[in-house]
């Protein structure tokens, strides 16, 4: 049964810098090495800044539980295999997805500086978090970025009955002016599992077409949905995209595939063995960056004009607006999540930036 | 108004080889150079073979009209600019998309032989036809292939009112055994315009969510839909994918963008200036091909098992089944389309393979 939670008072706004340091210090206190703690804090706080808390600090608790049980390696002794001039595969040795994702995308960008395009895969990793973060790293450097990750099965195939693929996100970013890059970041399922968890926590019904319960019947109850399975977005098309992500991030990298990927929340018997895949395309290999930006302006203007009086937003626009608002007034954490962080920090004598 | 056509007698089955020669000879007789005529026939007949006649020989008539009016260049004096070790841009000089698409994907595969991954863009091209054909060229060579193309605006943005992007197909192929490759080939709109034209021609209603009429109201009448606009698939997600295709195929290549792309059917004042984009990923840069195929087998088995008694098909399976059936018994052309071909051939003394 879904209950509507009473709204609680926020702990007040916290700066990105303050939250990053807090998250990093908590991670360090729980045995995460400095390099990975910095990466985890960076990626999580970015998700908060762009208004996607589902990929943010709410994941810290479960990830640190996994660190405590030796299911995420600290430090991460990854091995980068240069397989050819413009590709590489990283054996992630069980480290944080946040860390390995940054390493992989940065390496792809270095290779693409010389070769114009590069692709880097990662195997034996864990939860990647916001795929858009890594794609956007490329856009910040004048490149087009792709990021793909598989995850443990909770989505049915089109026409299938049992979960076989993860919500398998795909992200794409292209440079635009003032860092307001075009940024696509979507699950290939009808919705991300984190969105269902959020509705289950806060109370509320799912939109139609997101999920079926354990009997295979459509459900709008998030609690039933969490016991059942998610549907792919747009039927066969979403299933196709999800398979594309699984082939790139899972099959081609040598990572776990389908049930070979473990659940971050439910399976404490094994590491995730998630796989990720990144592509960086150097705009300079095609045209001067200024020409590209001018052409992106034209595309944005055409899209905007097509609203004929209605506002039409580019993918990413809502994220950059949230980023600017959060930069100006600070991040408002969900009170329950703030409590969780305080509970993780307190025993180690780490003070919350809002305390 | 939509009328239901009477079913007419088929002209009988025709072999792929016979149809290819017929299409090629018609194209030659209408002023297409040999190299492009071969490519056009190859791509069109492949679409027929895989059961996608919307991308097949039914396009020949309008394309030859465009050749006659000098809107498609014959011969095609394209220029390939090698921009870096693993990328290139082809200035298509107004040639056939079928021809330029093959040239571009083959070049990407050559580059990827050495560099592991390669990307090739095409500008100043025309209608690409089945994007899956080019992606599958890569899969046939043990590579993973991506193909993207923009097209003239007939799809609204999510939340928009006027058409701003094309049906912008994206295709993805990965090698599997016996050439039954994983093959994704989808428009980023709710449906391809050719599917609407087919329903308009044959009589029938559109599924909900495909289109709105000229007043912006949802319509299931294909004739109204052809006057109005198409909707993106899955709302914001499909619009995002469509923009991704437009950035790669249009913006990055230097091709026409949005209304910069001309309509094949409606605009005889200018060439298409379509853009395409191809990526080839060499599996051997990641693992031996046999390992990859074995891993794809495992993925396919997991997907199949997830049906729990119901059949679940991989993307591409229906196409390869059609291919095998058509190879065994011949291609059955739509009688109207067969008539069109005969009308194009007759004045030049070319006999249909079924005559």
mmCIF file of C-alpha atoms in Angstrom, chain A residues 83-89 112 114-121 123 144 146 148 156-165 170-172 174 182-184 186-192 233-234 236-241 243-248 250-259 277 279 281-287 291-292 295-296 298-299 302-315, chain B residues 83-89 112 114-121 123 144 146 148 156-165 170-172 174 182-184 186-192 233-234 236-241 243-248 250-259 277 279 281-287 291-292 295-296 298-299 302-315:
data_model
loop_
_atom_site.group_PDB
_atom_site.id
_atom_site.type_symbol
_atom_site.label_atom_id
_atom_site.label_comp_id
_atom_site.label_asym_id
_atom_site.label_seq_id
_atom_site.Cartn_x
_atom_site.Cartn_y
_atom_site.Cartn_z
ATOM 1 C CA UNK A 83 43.673 -2.423 -27.743
ATOM 2 C CA UNK A 84 44.276 -0.237 -30.788
ATOM 3 C CA UNK A 85 44.985 3.377 -31.703
ATOM 4 C CA UNK A 86 41.516 4.651 -30.875
ATOM 5 C CA UNK A 87 40.099 2.077 -28.457
ATOM 6 C CA UNK A 88 40.799 0.675 -25.017
ATOM 7 C CA UNK A 89 39.213 -1.670 -22.507
ATOM 8 C CA UNK A 112 40.106 11.357 -29.731
ATOM 9 C CA UNK A 114 44.673 12.451 -31.958
ATOM 10 C CA UNK A 115 42.343 10.121 -33.841
ATOM 11 C CA UNK A 116 39.130 12.180 -34.062
ATOM 12 C CA UNK A 117 37.002 9.482 -32.487
ATOM 13 C CA UNK A 118 37.699 6.970 -29.723
ATOM 14 C CA UNK A 119 35.825 4.300 -27.789
ATOM 15 C CA UNK A 120 36.632 2.955 -24.333
ATOM 16 C CA UNK A 121 34.835 0.105 -22.607
ATOM 17 C CA UNK A 123 34.162 -4.222 -17.379
ATOM 18 C CA UNK A 144 30.502 14.941 -28.614
ATOM 19 C CA UNK A 146 28.212 9.037 -25.640
ATOM 20 C CA UNK A 148 26.176 3.680 -22.044
ATOM 21 C CA UNK A 156 11.130 -7.229 -19.621
ATOM 22 C CA UNK A 157 11.794 -7.673 -23.309
ATOM 23 C CA UNK A 158 9.084 -6.460 -25.666
ATOM 24 C CA UNK A 159 6.718 -9.421 -25.595
ATOM 25 C CA UNK A 160 8.606 -11.049 -22.732
ATOM 26 C CA UNK A 161 7.500 -11.951 -19.221
ATOM 27 C CA UNK A 162 10.560 -12.041 -16.991
ATOM 28 C CA UNK A 163 13.147 -9.321 -16.451
ATOM 29 C CA UNK A 164 16.155 -9.746 -18.736
ATOM 30 C CA UNK A 165 17.777 -6.326 -19.183
ATOM 31 C CA UNK A 170 22.211 5.971 -22.721
ATOM 32 C CA UNK A 171 23.527 9.499 -22.709
ATOM 33 C CA UNK A 172 24.604 11.872 -25.465
ATOM 34 C CA UNK A 174 27.101 17.951 -27.712
ATOM 35 C CA UNK A 182 22.723 19.559 -25.488
ATOM 36 C CA UNK A 183 22.384 16.714 -23.006
ATOM 37 C CA UNK A 184 20.332 13.580 -23.498
ATOM 38 C CA UNK A 186 17.613 8.507 -20.606
ATOM 39 C CA UNK A 187 16.901 5.024 -19.420
ATOM 40 C CA UNK A 188 15.809 2.730 -22.218
ATOM 41 C CA UNK A 189 13.002 1.518 -19.972
ATOM 42 C CA UNK A 190 9.721 3.411 -19.690
ATOM 43 C CA UNK A 191 11.172 4.984 -16.539
ATOM 44 C CA UNK A 192 14.200 4.676 -14.297
ATOM 45 C CA UNK A 233 9.969 2.562 -23.341
ATOM 46 C CA UNK A 234 7.889 2.603 -26.491
ATOM 47 C CA UNK A 236 9.883 -2.751 -29.366
ATOM 48 C CA UNK A 237 11.877 0.437 -29.959
ATOM 49 C CA UNK A 238 12.903 0.823 -26.332
ATOM 50 C CA UNK A 239 13.731 -2.867 -26.098
ATOM 51 C CA UNK A 240 15.937 -2.458 -29.178
ATOM 52 C CA UNK A 241 17.773 0.487 -27.628
ATOM 53 C CA UNK A 243 19.754 -4.336 -26.305
ATOM 54 C CA UNK A 244 22.058 -1.904 -28.111
ATOM 55 C CA UNK A 245 23.255 -0.648 -24.719
ATOM 56 C CA UNK A 246 23.680 -4.236 -23.460
ATOM 57 C CA UNK A 247 25.761 -5.193 -26.504
ATOM 58 C CA UNK A 248 28.067 -2.182 -26.164
ATOM 59 C CA UNK A 250 28.008 -5.670 -21.540
ATOM 60 C CA UNK A 251 28.883 -7.997 -24.416
ATOM 61 C CA UNK A 252 31.695 -6.004 -26.072
ATOM 62 C CA UNK A 253 33.499 -5.032 -22.859
ATOM 63 C CA UNK A 254 33.532 -8.510 -21.313
ATOM 64 C CA UNK A 255 31.374 -7.382 -18.367
ATOM 65 C CA UNK A 256 28.381 -9.182 -16.930
ATOM 66 C CA UNK A 257 25.480 -9.548 -19.337
ATOM 67 C CA UNK A 258 21.799 -9.750 -18.334
ATOM 68 C CA UNK A 259 21.642 -11.795 -15.105
ATOM 69 C CA UNK A 277 30.929 2.090 -22.852
ATOM 70 C CA UNK A 279 32.598 7.212 -27.238
ATOM 71 C CA UNK A 281 33.935 12.371 -31.104
ATOM 72 C CA UNK A 282 36.252 15.335 -31.568
ATOM 73 C CA UNK A 283 34.332 18.161 -33.225
ATOM 74 C CA UNK A 284 37.628 19.574 -34.538
ATOM 75 C CA UNK A 285 38.021 16.497 -36.729
ATOM 76 C CA UNK A 286 34.924 17.696 -38.585
ATOM 77 C CA UNK A 287 34.852 21.495 -38.424
ATOM 78 C CA UNK A 291 31.289 26.704 -36.796
ATOM 79 C CA UNK A 292 29.812 23.810 -34.866
ATOM 80 C CA UNK A 295 25.249 25.477 -36.331
ATOM 81 C CA UNK A 296 23.997 24.250 -32.948
ATOM 82 C CA UNK A 298 20.697 27.480 -35.647
ATOM 83 C CA UNK A 299 19.291 24.107 -34.675
ATOM 84 C CA UNK A 302 14.668 26.193 -35.332
ATOM 85 C CA UNK A 303 13.459 24.025 -32.434
ATOM 86 C CA UNK A 304 12.444 27.053 -30.405
ATOM 87 C CA UNK A 305 10.577 28.639 -33.325
ATOM 88 C CA UNK A 306 8.688 25.378 -33.938
ATOM 89 C CA UNK A 307 6.815 25.935 -30.679
ATOM 90 C CA UNK A 308 4.926 28.787 -32.391
ATOM 91 C CA UNK A 309 4.417 30.568 -29.099
ATOM 92 C CA UNK A 310 4.724 27.492 -26.870
ATOM 93 C CA UNK A 311 8.022 26.991 -25.116
ATOM 94 C CA UNK A 312 9.991 24.029 -26.467
ATOM 95 C CA UNK A 313 13.039 23.067 -24.461
ATOM 96 C CA UNK A 314 16.121 21.263 -25.654
ATOM 97 C CA UNK A 315 17.233 18.148 -23.766
ATOM 98 C CA UNK B 83 40.137 14.720 -41.291
ATOM 99 C CA UNK B 84 42.103 12.575 -38.843
ATOM 100 C CA UNK B 85 43.314 9.004 -38.388
ATOM 101 C CA UNK B 86 39.879 7.578 -37.610
ATOM 102 C CA UNK B 87 37.438 10.072 -39.116
ATOM 103 C CA UNK B 88 36.484 11.478 -42.508
ATOM 104 C CA UNK B 89 33.858 13.730 -44.034
ATOM 105 C CA UNK B 112 38.397 0.813 -38.069
ATOM 106 C CA UNK B 114 43.531 -0.065 -38.102
ATOM 107 C CA UNK B 115 42.166 2.184 -35.364
ATOM 108 C CA UNK B 116 39.486 -0.006 -33.764
ATOM 109 C CA UNK B 117 36.755 2.588 -34.205
ATOM 110 C CA UNK B 118 36.039 5.096 -36.970
ATOM 111 C CA UNK B 119 33.408 7.682 -37.847
ATOM 112 C CA UNK B 120 32.542 9.016 -41.294
ATOM 113 C CA UNK B 121 30.052 11.787 -42.028
ATOM 114 C CA UNK B 123 26.947 16.011 -46.381
ATOM 115 C CA UNK B 144 29.447 -3.174 -34.851
ATOM 116 C CA UNK B 146 25.840 2.603 -36.455
ATOM 117 C CA UNK B 148 22.192 7.837 -38.734
ATOM 118 C CA UNK B 156 7.183 18.076 -34.151
ATOM 119 C CA UNK B 157 9.397 18.576 -31.130
ATOM 120 C CA UNK B 158 8.066 17.277 -27.826
ATOM 121 C CA UNK B 159 5.789 20.148 -26.812
ATOM 122 C CA UNK B 160 6.135 21.820 -30.203
ATOM 123 C CA UNK B 161 3.565 22.653 -32.864
ATOM 124 C CA UNK B 162 5.306 22.839 -36.214
ATOM 125 C CA UNK B 163 7.525 20.213 -37.864
ATOM 126 C CA UNK B 164 11.201 20.800 -37.146
ATOM 127 C CA UNK B 165 12.994 17.449 -37.490
ATOM 128 C CA UNK B 170 19.032 5.377 -36.397
ATOM 129 C CA UNK B 171 20.368 1.904 -37.023
ATOM 130 C CA UNK B 172 22.637 -0.388 -35.055
ATOM 131 C CA UNK B 174 26.117 -6.336 -34.201
ATOM 132 C CA UNK B 182 21.279 -8.145 -34.264
ATOM 133 C CA UNK B 183 19.763 -5.349 -36.321
ATOM 134 C CA UNK B 184 18.006 -2.289 -34.938
ATOM 135 C CA UNK B 186 14.086 2.642 -36.277
ATOM 136 C CA UNK B 187 12.771 6.070 -36.995
ATOM 137 C CA UNK B 188 12.947 8.359 -33.979
ATOM 138 C CA UNK B 189 9.380 9.415 -34.748
ATOM 139 C CA UNK B 190 6.393 7.390 -33.569
ATOM 140 C CA UNK B 191 6.373 5.841 -37.048
ATOM 141 C CA UNK B 192 8.093 6.259 -40.394
ATOM 142 C CA UNK B 233 8.189 8.285 -30.399
ATOM 143 C CA UNK B 234 7.725 8.169 -26.646
ATOM 144 C CA UNK B 236 10.561 13.638 -24.892
ATOM 145 C CA UNK B 237 12.743 10.548 -25.286
ATOM 146 C CA UNK B 238 12.073 10.169 -28.994
ATOM 147 C CA UNK B 239 12.564 13.887 -29.535
ATOM 148 C CA UNK B 240 15.914 13.602 -27.752
ATOM 149 C CA UNK B 241 16.999 10.727 -29.976
ATOM 150 C CA UNK B 243 17.988 15.608 -31.985
ATOM 151 C CA UNK B 244 20.957 13.295 -31.420
ATOM 152 C CA UNK B 245 20.588 12.057 -35.000
ATOM 153 C CA UNK B 246 20.248 15.631 -36.283
ATOM 154 C CA UNK B 247 23.425 16.710 -34.460
ATOM 155 C CA UNK B 248 25.466 13.802 -35.815
ATOM 156 C CA UNK B 250 23.227 17.251 -39.904
ATOM 157 C CA UNK B 251 25.185 19.627 -37.688
ATOM 158 C CA UNK B 252 28.512 17.775 -37.473
ATOM 159 C CA UNK B 253 28.750 16.857 -41.157
ATOM 160 C CA UNK B 254 27.942 20.316 -42.523
ATOM 161 C CA UNK B 255 24.769 19.050 -44.223
ATOM 162 C CA UNK B 256 21.384 20.734 -44.184
ATOM 163 C CA UNK B 257 19.823 20.991 -40.731
ATOM 164 C CA UNK B 258 16.076 21.027 -39.999
ATOM 165 C CA UNK B 259 14.424 23.041 -42.807
ATOM 166 C CA UNK B 277 26.749 9.626 -40.096
ATOM 167 C CA UNK B 279 30.392 4.615 -36.940
ATOM 168 C CA UNK B 281 33.519 -0.451 -34.109
ATOM 169 C CA UNK B 282 35.921 -3.301 -34.757
ATOM 170 C CA UNK B 283 35.050 -6.205 -32.443
ATOM 171 C CA UNK B 284 38.641 -7.471 -32.749
ATOM 172 C CA UNK B 285 39.831 -4.355 -30.923
ATOM 173 C CA UNK B 286 37.921 -5.656 -27.897
ATOM 174 C CA UNK B 287 37.956 -9.460 -28.054
ATOM 175 C CA UNK B 291 34.258 -14.820 -27.983
ATOM 176 C CA UNK B 292 31.966 -12.014 -29.040
ATOM 177 C CA UNK B 295 28.588 -13.846 -25.726
ATOM 178 C CA UNK B 296 25.909 -12.719 -28.187
ATOM 179 C CA UNK B 298 24.290 -16.056 -24.335
ATOM 180 C CA UNK B 299 22.453 -12.743 -24.559
ATOM 181 C CA UNK B 302 18.684 -15.001 -21.943
ATOM 182 C CA UNK B 303 16.234 -12.925 -23.990
ATOM 183 C CA UNK B 304 14.571 -16.006 -25.391
ATOM 184 C CA UNK B 305 14.248 -17.640 -21.955
ATOM 185 C CA UNK B 306 12.679 -14.470 -20.544
ATOM 186 C CA UNK B 307 9.596 -15.132 -22.652
ATOM 187 C CA UNK B 308 8.780 -18.047 -20.306
ATOM 188 C CA UNK B 309 6.947 -19.873 -23.058
ATOM 189 C CA UNK B 310 6.088 -16.819 -25.156
ATOM 190 C CA UNK B 311 8.256 -16.174 -28.178
ATOM 191 C CA UNK B 312 10.486 -13.132 -27.799
ATOM 192 C CA UNK B 313 12.300 -12.064 -30.943
ATOM 193 C CA UNK B 314 15.512 -10.119 -31.217
ATOM 194 C CA UNK B 315 15.540 -6.995 -33.365
#
